[in-house]
Coordinates of C-alpha atoms and ligand atoms in Angstrom, one line a residue:
Chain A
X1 CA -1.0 4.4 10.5
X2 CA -2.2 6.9 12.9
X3 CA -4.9 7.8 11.2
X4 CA -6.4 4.0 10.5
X5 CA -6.1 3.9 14.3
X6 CA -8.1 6.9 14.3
X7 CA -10.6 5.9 12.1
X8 CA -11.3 2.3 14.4
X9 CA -11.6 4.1 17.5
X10 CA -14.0 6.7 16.0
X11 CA -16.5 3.3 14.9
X12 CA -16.0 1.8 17.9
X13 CA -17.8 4.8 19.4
X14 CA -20.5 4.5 17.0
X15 CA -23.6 3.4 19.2
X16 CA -26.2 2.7 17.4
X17 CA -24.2 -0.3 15.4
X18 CA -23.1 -1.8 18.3
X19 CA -26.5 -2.3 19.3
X20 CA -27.3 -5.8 18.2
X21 CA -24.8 -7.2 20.7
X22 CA -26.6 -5.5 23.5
X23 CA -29.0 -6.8 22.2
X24 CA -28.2 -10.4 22.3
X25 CA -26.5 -9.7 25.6
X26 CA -29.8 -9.0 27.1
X27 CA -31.5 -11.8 25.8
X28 CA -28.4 -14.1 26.7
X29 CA -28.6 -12.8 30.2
X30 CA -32.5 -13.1 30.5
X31 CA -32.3 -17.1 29.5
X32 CA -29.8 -17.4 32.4
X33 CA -32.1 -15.8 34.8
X34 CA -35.0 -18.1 33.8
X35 CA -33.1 -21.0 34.2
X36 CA -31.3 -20.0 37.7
X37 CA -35.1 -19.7 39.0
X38 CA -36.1 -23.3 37.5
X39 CA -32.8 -25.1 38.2
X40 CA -31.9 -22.4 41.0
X41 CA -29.7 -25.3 42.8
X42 CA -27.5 -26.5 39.5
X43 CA -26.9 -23.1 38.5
X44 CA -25.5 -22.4 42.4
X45 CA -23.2 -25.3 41.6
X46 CA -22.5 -24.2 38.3
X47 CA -21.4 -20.6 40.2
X48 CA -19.0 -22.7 42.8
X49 CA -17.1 -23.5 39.0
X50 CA -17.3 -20.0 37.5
X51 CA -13.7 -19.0 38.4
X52 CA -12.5 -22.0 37.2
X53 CA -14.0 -21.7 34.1
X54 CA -13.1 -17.9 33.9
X55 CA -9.5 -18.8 34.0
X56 CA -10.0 -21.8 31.5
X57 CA -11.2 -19.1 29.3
X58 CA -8.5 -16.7 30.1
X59 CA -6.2 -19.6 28.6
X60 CA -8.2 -19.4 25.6
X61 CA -8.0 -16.3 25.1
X62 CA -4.1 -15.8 25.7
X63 CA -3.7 -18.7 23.0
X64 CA -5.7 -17.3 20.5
X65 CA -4.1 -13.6 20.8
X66 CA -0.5 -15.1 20.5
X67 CA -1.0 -17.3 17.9
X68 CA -2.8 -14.5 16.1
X69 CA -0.2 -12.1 16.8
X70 CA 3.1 -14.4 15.6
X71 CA 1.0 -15.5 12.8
X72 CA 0.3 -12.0 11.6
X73 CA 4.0 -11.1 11.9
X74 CA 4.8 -14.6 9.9
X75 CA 2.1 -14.3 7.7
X76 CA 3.4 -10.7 6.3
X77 CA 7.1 -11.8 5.7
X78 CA 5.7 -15.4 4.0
X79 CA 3.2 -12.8 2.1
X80 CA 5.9 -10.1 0.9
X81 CA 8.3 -13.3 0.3
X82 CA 5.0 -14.5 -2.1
X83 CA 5.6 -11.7 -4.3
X84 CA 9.1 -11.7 -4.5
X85 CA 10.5 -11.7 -8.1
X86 CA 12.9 -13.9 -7.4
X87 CA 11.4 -17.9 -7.7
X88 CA 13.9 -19.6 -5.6
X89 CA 12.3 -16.9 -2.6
X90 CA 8.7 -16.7 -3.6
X91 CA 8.3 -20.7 -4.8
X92 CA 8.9 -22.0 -0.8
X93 CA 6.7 -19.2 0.2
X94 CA 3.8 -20.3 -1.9
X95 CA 4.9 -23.9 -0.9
X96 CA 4.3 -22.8 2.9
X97 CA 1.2 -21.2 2.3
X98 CA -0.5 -24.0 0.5
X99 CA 0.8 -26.4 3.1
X100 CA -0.7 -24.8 5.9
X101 CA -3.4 -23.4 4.8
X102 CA -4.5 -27.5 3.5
X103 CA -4.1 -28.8 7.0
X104 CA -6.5 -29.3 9.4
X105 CA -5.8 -27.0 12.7
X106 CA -6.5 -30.5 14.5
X107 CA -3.4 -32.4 12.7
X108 CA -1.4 -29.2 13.2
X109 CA -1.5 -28.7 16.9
X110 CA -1.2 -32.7 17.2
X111 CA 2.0 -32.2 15.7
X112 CA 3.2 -29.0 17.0
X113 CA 2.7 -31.4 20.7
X114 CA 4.6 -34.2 19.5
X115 CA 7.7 -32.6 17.5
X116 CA 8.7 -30.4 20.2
X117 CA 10.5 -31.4 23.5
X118 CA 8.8 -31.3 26.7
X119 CA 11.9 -29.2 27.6
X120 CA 14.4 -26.6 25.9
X121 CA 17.9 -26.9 27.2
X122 CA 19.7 -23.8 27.5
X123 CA 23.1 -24.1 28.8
X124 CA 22.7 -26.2 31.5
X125 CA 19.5 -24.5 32.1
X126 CA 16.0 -26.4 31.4
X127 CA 13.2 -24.1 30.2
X128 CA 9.7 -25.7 30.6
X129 CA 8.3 -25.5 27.0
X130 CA 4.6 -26.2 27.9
X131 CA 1.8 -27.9 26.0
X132 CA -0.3 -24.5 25.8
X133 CA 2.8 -22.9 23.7
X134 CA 3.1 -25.7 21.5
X135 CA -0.9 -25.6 20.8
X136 CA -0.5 -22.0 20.0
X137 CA 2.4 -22.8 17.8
X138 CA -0.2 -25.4 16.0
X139 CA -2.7 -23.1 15.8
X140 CA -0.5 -19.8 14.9
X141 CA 1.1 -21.5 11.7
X142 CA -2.0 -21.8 9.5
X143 CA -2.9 -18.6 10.8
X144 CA 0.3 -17.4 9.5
X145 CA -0.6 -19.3 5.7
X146 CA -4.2 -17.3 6.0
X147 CA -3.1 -13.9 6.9
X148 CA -0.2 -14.4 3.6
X149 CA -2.8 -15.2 1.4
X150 CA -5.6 -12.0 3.2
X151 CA -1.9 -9.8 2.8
X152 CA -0.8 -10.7 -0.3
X153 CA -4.7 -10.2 -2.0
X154 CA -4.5 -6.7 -0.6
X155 CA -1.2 -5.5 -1.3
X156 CA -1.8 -7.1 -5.0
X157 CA -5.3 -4.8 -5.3
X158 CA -3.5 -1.8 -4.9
X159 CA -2.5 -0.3 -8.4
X160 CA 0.7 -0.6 -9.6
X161 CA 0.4 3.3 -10.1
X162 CA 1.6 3.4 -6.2
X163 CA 4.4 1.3 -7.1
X164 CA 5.3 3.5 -10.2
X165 CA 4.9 7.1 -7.9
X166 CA 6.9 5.4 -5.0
X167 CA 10.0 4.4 -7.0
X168 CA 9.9 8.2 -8.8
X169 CA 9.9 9.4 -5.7
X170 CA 13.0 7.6 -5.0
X171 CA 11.4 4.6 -3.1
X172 CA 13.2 1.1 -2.6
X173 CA 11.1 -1.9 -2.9
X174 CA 11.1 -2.1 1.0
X175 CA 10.3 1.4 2.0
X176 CA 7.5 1.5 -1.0
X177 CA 6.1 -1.7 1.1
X178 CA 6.8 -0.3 4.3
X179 CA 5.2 2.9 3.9
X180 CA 2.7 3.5 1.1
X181 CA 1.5 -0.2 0.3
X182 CA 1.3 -1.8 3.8
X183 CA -0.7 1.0 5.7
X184 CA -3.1 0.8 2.6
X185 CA -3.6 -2.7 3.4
X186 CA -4.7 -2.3 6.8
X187 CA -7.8 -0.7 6.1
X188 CA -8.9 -3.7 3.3
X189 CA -7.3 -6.8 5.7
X190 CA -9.3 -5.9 9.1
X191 CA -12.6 -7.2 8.2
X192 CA -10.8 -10.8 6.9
X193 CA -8.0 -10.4 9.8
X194 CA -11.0 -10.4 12.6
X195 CA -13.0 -12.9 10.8
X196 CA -9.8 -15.1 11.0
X197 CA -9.2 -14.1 14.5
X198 CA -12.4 -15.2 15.9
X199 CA -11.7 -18.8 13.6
X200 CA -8.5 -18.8 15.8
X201 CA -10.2 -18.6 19.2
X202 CA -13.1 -20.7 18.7
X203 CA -10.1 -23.1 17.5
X204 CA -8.5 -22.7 21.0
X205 CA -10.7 -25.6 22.1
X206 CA -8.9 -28.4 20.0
X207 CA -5.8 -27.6 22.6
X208 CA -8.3 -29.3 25.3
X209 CA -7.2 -32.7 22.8
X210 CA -3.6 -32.3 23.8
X211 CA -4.1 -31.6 27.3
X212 CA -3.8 -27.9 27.8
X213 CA -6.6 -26.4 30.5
X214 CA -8.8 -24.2 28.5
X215 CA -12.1 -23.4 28.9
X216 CA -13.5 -26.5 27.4
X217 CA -10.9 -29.1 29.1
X218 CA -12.5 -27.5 32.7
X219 CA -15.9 -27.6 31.5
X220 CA -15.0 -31.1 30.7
X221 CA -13.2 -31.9 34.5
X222 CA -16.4 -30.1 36.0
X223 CA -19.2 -32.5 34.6
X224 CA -17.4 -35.5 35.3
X225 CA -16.8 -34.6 38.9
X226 CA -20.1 -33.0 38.9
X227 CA -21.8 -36.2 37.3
X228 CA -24.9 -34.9 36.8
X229 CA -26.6 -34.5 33.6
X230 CA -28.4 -31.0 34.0
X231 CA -25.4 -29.8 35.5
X232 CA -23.6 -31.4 32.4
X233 CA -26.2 -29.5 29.8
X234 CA -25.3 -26.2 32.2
X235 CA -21.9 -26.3 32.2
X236 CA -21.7 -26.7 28.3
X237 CA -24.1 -24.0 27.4
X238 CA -22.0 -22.1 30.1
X239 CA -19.4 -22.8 27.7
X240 CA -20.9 -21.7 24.7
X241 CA -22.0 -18.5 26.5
X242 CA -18.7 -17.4 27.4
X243 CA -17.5 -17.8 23.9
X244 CA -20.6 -16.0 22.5
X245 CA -19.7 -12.8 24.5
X246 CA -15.9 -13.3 23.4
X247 CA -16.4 -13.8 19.6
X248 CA -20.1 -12.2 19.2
X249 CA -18.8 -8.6 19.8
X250 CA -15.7 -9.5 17.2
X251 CA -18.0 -10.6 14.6
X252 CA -20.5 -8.0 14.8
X253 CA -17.5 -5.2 14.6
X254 CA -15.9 -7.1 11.7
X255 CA -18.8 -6.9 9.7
X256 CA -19.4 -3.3 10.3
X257 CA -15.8 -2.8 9.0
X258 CA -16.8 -4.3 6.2
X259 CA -19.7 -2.6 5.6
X260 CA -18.2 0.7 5.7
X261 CA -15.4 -0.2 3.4
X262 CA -17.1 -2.1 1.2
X263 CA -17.0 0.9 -1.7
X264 CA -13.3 1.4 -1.3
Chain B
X1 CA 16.5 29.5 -31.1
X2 CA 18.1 25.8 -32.3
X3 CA 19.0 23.5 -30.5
X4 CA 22.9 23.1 -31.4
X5 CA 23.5 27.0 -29.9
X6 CA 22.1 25.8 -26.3
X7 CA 23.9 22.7 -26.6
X8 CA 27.6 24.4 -27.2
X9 CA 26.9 26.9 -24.6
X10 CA 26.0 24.6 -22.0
X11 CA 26.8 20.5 -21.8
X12 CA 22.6 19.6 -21.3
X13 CA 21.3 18.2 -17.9
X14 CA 19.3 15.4 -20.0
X15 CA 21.0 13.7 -23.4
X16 CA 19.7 11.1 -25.4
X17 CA 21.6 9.1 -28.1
X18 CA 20.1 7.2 -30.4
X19 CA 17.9 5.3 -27.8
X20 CA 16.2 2.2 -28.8
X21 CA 13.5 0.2 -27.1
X22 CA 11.2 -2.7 -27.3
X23 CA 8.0 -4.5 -25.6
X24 CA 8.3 -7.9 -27.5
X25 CA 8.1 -7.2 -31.3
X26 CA 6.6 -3.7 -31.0
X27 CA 9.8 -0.9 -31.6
X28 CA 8.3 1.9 -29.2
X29 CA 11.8 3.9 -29.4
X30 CA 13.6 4.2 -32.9
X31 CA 16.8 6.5 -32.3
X32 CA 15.5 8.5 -29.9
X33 CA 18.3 11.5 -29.7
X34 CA 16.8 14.3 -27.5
X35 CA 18.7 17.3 -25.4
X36 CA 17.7 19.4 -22.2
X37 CA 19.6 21.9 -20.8
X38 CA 20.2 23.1 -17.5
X39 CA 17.1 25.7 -17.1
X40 CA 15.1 24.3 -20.3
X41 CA 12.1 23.6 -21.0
X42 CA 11.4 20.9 -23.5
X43 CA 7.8 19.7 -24.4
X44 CA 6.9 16.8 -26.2
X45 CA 4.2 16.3 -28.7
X46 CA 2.9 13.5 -30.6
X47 CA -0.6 11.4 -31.2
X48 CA -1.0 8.2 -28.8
X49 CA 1.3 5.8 -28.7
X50 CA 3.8 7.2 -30.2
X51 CA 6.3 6.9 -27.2
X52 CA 6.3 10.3 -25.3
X53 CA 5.8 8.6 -22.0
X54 CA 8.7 5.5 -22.7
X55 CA 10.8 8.6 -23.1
X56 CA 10.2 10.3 -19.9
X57 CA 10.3 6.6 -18.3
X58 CA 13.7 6.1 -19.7
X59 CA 14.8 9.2 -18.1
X60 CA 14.1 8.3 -14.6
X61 CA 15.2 4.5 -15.4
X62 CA 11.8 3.1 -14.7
X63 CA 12.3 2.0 -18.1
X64 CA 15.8 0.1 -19.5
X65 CA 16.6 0.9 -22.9
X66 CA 17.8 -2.0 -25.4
X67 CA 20.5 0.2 -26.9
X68 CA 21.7 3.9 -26.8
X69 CA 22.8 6.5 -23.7
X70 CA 20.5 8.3 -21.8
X71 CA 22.9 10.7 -19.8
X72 CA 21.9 13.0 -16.9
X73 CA 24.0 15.4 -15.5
X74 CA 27.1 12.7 -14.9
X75 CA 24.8 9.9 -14.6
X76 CA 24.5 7.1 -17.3
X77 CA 21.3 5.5 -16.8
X78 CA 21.0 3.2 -20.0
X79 CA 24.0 1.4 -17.3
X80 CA 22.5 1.2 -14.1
X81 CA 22.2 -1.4 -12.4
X82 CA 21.2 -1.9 -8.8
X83 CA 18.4 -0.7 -7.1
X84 CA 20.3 1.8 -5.0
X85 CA 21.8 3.3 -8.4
X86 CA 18.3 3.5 -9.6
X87 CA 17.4 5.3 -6.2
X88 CA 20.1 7.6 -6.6
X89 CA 19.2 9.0 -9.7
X90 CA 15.3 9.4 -8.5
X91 CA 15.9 11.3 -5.9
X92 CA 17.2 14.1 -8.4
X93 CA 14.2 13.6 -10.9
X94 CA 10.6 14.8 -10.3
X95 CA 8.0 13.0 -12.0
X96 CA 4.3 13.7 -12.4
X97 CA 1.8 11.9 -13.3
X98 CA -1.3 12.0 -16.0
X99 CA -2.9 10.1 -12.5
X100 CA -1.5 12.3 -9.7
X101 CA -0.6 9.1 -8.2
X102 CA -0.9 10.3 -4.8
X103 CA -0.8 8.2 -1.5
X104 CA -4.6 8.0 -0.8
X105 CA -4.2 6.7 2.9
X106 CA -1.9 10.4 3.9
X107 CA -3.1 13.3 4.1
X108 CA -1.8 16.3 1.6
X109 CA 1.0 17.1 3.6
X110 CA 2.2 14.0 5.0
X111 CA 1.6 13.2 1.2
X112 CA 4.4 15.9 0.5
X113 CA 6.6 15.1 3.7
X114 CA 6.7 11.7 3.1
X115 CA 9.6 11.1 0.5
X116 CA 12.1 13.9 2.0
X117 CA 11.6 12.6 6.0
X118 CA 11.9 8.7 4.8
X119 CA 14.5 8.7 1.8
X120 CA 16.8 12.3 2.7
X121 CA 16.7 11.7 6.2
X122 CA 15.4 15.7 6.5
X123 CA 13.9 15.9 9.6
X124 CA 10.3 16.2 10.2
X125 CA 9.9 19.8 11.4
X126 CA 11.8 21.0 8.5
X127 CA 10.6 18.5 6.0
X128 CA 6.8 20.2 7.3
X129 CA 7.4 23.8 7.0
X130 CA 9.2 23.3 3.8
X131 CA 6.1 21.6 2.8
X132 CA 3.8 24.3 3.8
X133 CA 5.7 26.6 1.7
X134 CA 5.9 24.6 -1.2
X135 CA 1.9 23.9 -1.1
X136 CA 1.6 27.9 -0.7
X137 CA 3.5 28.3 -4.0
X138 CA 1.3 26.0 -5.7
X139 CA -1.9 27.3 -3.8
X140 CA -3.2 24.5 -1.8
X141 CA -2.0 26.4 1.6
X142 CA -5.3 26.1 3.0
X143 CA -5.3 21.9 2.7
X144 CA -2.8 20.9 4.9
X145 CA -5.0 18.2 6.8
X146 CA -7.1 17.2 3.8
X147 CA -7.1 13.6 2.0
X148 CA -6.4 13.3 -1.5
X149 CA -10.0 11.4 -2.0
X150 CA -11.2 15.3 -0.9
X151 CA -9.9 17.3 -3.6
X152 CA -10.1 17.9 -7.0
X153 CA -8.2 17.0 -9.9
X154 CA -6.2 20.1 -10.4
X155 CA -6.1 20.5 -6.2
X156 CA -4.4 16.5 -6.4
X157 CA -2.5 17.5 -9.2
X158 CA -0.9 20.6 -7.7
X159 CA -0.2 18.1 -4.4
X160 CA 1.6 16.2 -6.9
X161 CA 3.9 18.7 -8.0
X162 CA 4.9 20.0 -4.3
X163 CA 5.4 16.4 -4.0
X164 CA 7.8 16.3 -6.7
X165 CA 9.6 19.1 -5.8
X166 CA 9.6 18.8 -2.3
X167 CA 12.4 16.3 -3.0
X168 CA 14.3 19.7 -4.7
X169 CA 14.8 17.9 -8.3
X170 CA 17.1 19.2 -11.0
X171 CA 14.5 18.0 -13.1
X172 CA 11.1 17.7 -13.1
X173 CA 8.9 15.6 -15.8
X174 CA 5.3 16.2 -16.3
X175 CA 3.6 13.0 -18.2
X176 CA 0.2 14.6 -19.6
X177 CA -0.4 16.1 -16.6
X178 CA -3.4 18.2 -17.6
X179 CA -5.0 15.0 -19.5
X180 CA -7.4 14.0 -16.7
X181 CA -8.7 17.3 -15.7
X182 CA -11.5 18.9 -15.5
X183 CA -11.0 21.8 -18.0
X184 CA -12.2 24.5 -15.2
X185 CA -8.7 23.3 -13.1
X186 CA -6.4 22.8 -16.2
X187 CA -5.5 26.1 -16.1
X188 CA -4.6 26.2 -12.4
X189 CA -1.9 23.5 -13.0
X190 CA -0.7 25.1 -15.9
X191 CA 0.0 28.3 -14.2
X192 CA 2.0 26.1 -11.4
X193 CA 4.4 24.8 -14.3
X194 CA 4.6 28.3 -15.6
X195 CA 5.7 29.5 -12.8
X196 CA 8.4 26.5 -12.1
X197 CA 9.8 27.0 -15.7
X198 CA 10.1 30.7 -15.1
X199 CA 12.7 30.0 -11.9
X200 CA 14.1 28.4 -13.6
X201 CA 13.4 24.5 -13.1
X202 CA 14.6 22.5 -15.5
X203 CA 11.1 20.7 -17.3
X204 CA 10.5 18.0 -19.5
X205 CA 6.7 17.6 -20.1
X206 CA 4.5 15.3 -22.4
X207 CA 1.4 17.9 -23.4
X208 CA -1.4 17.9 -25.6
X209 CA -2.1 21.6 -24.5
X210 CA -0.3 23.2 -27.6
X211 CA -0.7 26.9 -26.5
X212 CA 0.8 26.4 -23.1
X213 CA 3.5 23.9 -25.2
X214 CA 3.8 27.0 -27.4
X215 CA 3.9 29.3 -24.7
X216 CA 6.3 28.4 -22.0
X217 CA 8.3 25.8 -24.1
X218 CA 12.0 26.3 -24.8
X219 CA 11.7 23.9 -27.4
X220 CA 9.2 21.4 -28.7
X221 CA 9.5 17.6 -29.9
X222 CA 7.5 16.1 -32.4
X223 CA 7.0 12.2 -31.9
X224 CA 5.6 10.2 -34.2
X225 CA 5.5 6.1 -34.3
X226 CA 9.0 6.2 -32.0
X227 CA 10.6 8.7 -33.6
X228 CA 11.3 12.1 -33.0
X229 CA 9.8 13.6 -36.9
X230 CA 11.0 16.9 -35.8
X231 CA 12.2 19.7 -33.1
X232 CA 12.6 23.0 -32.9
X233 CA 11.8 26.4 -31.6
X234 CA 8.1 27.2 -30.9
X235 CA 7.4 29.4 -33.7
X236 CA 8.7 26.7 -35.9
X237 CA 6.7 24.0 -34.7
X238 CA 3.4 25.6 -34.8
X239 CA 3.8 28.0 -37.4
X240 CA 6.3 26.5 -40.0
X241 CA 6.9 23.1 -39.4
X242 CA 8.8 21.5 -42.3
X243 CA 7.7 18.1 -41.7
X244 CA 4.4 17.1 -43.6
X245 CA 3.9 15.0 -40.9
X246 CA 3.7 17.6 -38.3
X247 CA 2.1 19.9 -40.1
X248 CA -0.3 17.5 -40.6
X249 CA -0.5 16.5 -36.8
X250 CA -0.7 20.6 -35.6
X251 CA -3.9 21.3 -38.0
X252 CA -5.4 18.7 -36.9
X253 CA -5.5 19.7 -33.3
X254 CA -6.5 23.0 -34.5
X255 CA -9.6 22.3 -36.1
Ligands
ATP1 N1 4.8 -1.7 -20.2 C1 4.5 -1.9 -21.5 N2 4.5 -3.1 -22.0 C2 4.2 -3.3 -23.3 N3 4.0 -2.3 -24.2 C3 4.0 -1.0 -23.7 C4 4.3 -0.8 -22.3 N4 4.2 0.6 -22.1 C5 3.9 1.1 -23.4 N5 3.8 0.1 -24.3 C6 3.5 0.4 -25.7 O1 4.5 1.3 -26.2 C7 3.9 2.2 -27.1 C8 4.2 3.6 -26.7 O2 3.6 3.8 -25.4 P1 3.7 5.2 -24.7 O3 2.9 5.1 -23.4 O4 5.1 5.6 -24.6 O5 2.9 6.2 -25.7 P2 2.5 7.7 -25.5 O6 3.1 8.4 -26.6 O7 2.8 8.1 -24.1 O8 0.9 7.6 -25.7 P3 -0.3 8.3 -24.9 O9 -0.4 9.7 -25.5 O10 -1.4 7.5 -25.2 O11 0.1 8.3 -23.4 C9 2.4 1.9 -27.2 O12 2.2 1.1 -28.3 C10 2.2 1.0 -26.0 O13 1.2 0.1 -26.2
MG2 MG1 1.7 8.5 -22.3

């Protein structure tokens, strides 16, 4: 494990591929200018809504990295359940898989909303259980179904010679997983891992439908107290900026990942 | 010298009886009986697909076989059962294989630390330096940090065998180990098992190098089509082999 984390940091400091998003950074930035000196006055208002926005997206972003994170944990137990030689285990983790993985994200986080109380009593204590958590409930299940599926490919491309050497060696099924299959994975499920990540957060927005304040719900409360059309066009393609310089940098990583494993 | 002196002298470490075993309709084992004692060193011969490697996998009960024993030391493994039987009788069994097999994500001595600090419990400072000395007996001292993608075939194959023993087996078997080298690095490896059978280690090995079979061997098994044709001393094998079958088998790999 050590090492995979040592070969990511090592890219990550390679300059010259991370270029292209300084790139588009510049340019990015460079429209904005242009259009603060034409529209200097809507972009002042659109500054007066910045923080608000910055925190919408903050909510985004927590969403997205929790829903990510418990549907990676979920998604590897449903995936090692897939390969289970026993039926009555593997059969109802296919089942999930498929079921999730068939829904629309939209349906799912409608549900997620509606099947879960407002409130969990504990005791005779109430815990808030808030519409954000729910959403990222909605949003971390098919997750979960992907990551199974991007898991169980992996672990299934690595020979069965692994297997074989593992159990000579004295290795339980577990332990083989644990600590000669699973760390061979990582390096083959980043690229697909990140490429679903950035699905997941550009996804966050559907939680604006069930009421949670992200970044689109405030972009949303800001033009209509706003009311004014320019400000309107601003305030979206504020919107899509923000998410640009969240997901752009992802993307553009993911696919270097990809190229540099790509003969393994 | 025959077999049936070794065997009265001591009880063997590895007994077969009459082992039988199939994949479907194809009979890959027909009464298999085979001995290895304590300190031997047995090598298998035979052309493809006559069963050498079902034999060895039998032994290590990656394989189940349909009927028969297969005994070693006190452990019947043709009657295992769980897992953590299975596991057991592992951890006392090296194997080797034609593929080195090794863990392509660790480097060479987390390759060979690996087993003992996860499945003995040994603790990682010893489970290293024990490591170190076991890749300085099979002369890899100097690749500590290096991945297995970095090395050559006999370099992975030597990792493979401190791998093995790392796990200090009473037995260690060696599936065509040599098969998938390089013939500039076969040697190397062969001097490594050379020097394991001369301490002593108890070594079962599938080989289609005949002079090292010849050389280092204890005694040699002939497979042919699942059964074991004949066995005996070196000099019998190779020089008067009563079997027309092996003596058929033997000139043909020397010409
Ligand atoms: N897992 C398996 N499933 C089905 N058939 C198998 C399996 N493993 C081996 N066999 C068959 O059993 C027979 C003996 O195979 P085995 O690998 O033991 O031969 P071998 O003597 O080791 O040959 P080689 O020198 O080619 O390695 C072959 O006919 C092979 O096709
Ligand atoms: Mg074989």
């Amino acid at each position: 494990m050590a090492s995979e984390d040592a070969l990511i940091l090592r890219t990550s400091r390679v300059v010259p591929r991370i270029s292209p998003v300084v790139w588009w950074i510049a340019i990015v930035a460079l429209a904005w200018l242009g259009l603060a000196h034409f529209h200097g006055n809507t972009v002042a208002t659109l500054r007066v809504w910045l923080p608000l926005l910055a925190s919408g997206l903050w909510m985004n972003i927590l969403i997205s990295v929790l829903a990510i994170g418990i549907g990676t944990v979920l998604g590897i137990i449903v995936g090692a359940l897939e390969l289970s030689r026993m039926r009555w285990v593997s059969a109802p983790a296919r089942g999930y898989v498929q079921a999730f993985r068939n829904a629309p994200m939209l349906v799912l986080i409608f549900f997620a909303t509606y099947v879960f109380p407002f409130e969990i009593q504990v005791g005779s204590l109430y815990l808030p259980f808030p519409d954000w958590i729910k959403a990222t409930i909605g949003l971390a299940l098919p997750a979960s179904a992907h990551i199974a599926e991007i898991f169980r490919g992996a672990i299934l491309s690595i020979a069965s010679a692994q297997w074989e050497a593992s159990a000579s060696l004295g290795f339980s099924r577990a332990r083989t997983l644990r600590w000669v299959i699973l760390p061979q994975c990582v390096k083959r499920v980043l690229p697909p891992w990140m490429n679903l990540y950035a699905m997941i957060t550009m996804s966050t927005t559907l939680a604006s439908l069930v009421g949670v304040t992200e970044l689109l719900e405030v972009a949303r409360i800001a033009s209509n107290t706003v009311n004014r059309t320019d400000f309107t066009i601003f305030v979206y393609l504020a919107v899509l900026t923000l998410f640009f310089l969240y997901c752009y940098p992802i993307t553009r990583f993911t696919a270097h990942l990809e190229q540099k494993y790509a003969f393994h | 010298m025959p077999q049936s002196d070794t065997f009265s002298e001591h009880p063997p470490l590895v007994r077969l009886r009459k082992v039988h075993l199939s994949f479907g309709s194809n009979h890959v084992l027909k009464c298999i009986d085979l001995n290895v004692r304590q300190g031997g060193a047995v090598s298998i011969i035979g052309p493809s697909g006559s069963g050498k490697s079902t034999i060895l996998r039998c032994i290590n009960g990656l394989l189940t076989p349909d009927r028969g024993e297969v005994v070693v030391g006190d452990t019947p493994v043709h009657s295992l059962r769980t897992e953590a039987e299975r596991i057991a009788l592992r951890k006392r069994i090296g194997f080797v294989f034609q593929q080195y097999n090794l863990f392509p994500h660790l480097t060479v001595l987390q390759n060979v630390v690996l087993a003992p600090t996860r499945i003995l419990g040994v603790e990682r400072e010893t489970a290293e330096r024990e490591a170190r000395e076991l890749l300085a007996k099979v002369r890899l001292a100097d690749k500590d940090d290096a991945y297995p993608g970095q090395l050559s075939g006999g370099q992975q194959q030597r990792v493979a065998i401190a791998r093995a023993l790392a796990m200090h087996p009473q037995l260690v078997l060696f599936d065509e180990v040599t098969s998938a080298l390089d013939p500039e690095t076969v040697g190397e490896v062969l001097s490594v098992i050379r020097q394991l059978v001369q301490d002593g280690m108890t070594c079962l090995l599938v080989t289609h190098e005949m002079r090292f079979a010849e050389e280092v061997s204890h005694e040699i098994v002939f497979t042919e089509g699942g059964e074991i044709v004949e066995h005996g001393t070196p000099r019998d094998i190779f020089h008067a082999p009563r079997n027309p079958r092996t003596h058929a088998f033997i000139n043909a790999l020397r010409n």
